[in-house]
PDB file of C-alpha atoms in Angstrom:
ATOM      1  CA  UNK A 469      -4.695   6.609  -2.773  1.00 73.00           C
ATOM      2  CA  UNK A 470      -7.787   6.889  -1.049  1.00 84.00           C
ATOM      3  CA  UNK A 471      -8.634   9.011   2.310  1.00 86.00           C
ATOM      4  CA  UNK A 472      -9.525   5.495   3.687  1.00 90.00           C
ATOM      5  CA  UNK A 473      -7.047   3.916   2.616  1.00 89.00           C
ATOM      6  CA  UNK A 474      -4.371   7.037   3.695  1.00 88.00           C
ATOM      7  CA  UNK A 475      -6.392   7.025   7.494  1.00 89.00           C
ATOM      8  CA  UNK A 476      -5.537   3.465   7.408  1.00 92.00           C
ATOM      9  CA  UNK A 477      -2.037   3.708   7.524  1.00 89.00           C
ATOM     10  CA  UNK A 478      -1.147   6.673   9.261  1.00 89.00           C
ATOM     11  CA  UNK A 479      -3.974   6.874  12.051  1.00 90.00           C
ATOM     12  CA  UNK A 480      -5.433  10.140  10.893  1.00 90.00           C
ATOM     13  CA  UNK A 481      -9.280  10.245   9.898  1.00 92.00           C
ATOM     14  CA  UNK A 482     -10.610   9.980   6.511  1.00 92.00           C
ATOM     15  CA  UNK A 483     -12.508  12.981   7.570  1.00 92.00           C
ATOM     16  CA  UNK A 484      -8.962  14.785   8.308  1.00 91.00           C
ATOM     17  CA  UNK A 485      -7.343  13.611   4.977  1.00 88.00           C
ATOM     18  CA  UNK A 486     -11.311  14.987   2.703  1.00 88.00           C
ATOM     19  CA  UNK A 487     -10.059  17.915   4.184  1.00 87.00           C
ATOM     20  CA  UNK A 488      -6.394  17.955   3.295  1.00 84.00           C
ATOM     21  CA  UNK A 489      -7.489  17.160  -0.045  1.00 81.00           C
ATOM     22  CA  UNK A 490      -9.792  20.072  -0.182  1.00 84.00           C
ATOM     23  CA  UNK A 491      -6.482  22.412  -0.317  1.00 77.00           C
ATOM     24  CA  UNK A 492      -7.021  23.242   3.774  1.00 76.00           C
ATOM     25  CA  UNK A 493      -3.470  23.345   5.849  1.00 80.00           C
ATOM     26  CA  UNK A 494      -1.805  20.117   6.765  1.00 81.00           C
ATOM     27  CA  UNK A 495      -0.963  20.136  10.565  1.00 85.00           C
ATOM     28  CA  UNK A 496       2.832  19.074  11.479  1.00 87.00           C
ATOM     29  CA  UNK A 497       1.890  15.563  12.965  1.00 88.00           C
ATOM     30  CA  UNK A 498      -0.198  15.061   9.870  1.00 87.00           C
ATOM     31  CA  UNK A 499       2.862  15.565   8.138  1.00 86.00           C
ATOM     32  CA  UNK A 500       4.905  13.274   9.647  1.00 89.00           C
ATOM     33  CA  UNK A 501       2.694  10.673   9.579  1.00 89.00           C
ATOM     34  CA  UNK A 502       2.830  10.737   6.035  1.00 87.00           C
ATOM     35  CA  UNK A 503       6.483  11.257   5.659  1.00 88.00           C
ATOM     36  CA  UNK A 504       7.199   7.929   7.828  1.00 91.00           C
ATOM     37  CA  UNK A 505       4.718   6.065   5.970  1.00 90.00           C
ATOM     38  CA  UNK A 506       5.585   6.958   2.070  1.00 91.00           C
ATOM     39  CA  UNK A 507       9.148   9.177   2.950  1.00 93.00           C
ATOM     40  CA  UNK A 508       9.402   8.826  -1.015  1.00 94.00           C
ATOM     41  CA  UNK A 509       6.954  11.705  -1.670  1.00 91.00           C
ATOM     42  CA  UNK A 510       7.751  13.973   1.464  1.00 89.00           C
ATOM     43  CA  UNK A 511       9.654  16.765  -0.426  1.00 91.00           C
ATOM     44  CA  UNK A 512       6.904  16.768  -2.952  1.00 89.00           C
ATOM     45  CA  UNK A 513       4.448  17.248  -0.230  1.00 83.00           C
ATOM     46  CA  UNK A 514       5.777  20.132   1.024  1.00 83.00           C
ATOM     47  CA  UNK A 515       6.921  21.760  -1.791  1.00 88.00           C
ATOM     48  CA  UNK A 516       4.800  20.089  -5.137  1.00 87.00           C
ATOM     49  CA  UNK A 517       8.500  19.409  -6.468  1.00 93.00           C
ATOM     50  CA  UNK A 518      10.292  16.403  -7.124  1.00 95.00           C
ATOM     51  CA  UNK A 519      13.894  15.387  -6.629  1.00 95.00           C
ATOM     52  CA  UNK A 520      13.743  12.169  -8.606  1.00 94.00           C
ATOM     53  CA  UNK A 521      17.738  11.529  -8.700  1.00 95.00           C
ATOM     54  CA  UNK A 522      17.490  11.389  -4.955  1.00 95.00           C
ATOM     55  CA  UNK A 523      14.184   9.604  -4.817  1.00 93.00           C
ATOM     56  CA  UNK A 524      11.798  12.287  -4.073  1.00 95.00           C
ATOM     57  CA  UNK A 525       8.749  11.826  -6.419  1.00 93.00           C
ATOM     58  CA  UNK A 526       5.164  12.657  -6.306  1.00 91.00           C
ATOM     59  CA  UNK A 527       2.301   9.800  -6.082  1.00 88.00           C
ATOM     60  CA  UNK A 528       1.923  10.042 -10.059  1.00 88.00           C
ATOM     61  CA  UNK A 529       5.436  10.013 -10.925  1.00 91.00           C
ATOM     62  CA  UNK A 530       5.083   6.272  -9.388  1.00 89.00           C
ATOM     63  CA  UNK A 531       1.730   5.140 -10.334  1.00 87.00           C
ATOM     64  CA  UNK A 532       3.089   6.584 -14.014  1.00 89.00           C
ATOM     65  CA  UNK A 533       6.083   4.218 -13.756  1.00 86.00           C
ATOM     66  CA  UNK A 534       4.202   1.186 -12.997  1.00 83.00           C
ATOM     67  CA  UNK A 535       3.615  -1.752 -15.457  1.00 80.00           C
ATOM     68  CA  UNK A 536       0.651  -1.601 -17.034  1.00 66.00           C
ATOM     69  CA  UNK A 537      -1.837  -4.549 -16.023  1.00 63.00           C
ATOM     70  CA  UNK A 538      -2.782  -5.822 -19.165  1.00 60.00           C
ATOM     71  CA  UNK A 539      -5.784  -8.456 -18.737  1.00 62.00           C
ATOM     72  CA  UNK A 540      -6.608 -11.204 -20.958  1.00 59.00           C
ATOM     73  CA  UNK A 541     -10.213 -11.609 -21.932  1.00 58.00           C
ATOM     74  CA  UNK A 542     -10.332 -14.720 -24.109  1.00 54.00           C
TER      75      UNK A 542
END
């Protein structure tokens, strides 16, 4: 996930979400906004756990259980 690509979807600036990333405090609206977009990863947001038996995972736990994309180069 990008900050662009985050800003996109929740109507917060990139700027905003550089900053977030930097470690600086999320603000409660910021919060939300993420939680209604990806509610999956909303307990790991606010506490860096995961849940997974009640579908609370981080970002990584899913990218990690994708398929890899094999491409063919013949």
């Amino acid at each position: 996930m990008t900050a662009a690509w985050i800003a996109e979807r929740t109507g917060i600036s990139e700027a905003r979400w550089y900053d977030i990333r930097k470690r600086k405090v999320m603000r409660t609206n910021e919060l939300e906004s993420f939680q209604k977009q990806w509610p999956e990863y909303g307990y790991w947001l606010m506490t860096g756990l995961e849940i997974p038996e009640a579908g609370q995972i981080s970002p990584m736990t899913k990218k990690a259980k994708e398929p890899l994309k094999l491409t063919n180069k013949n």
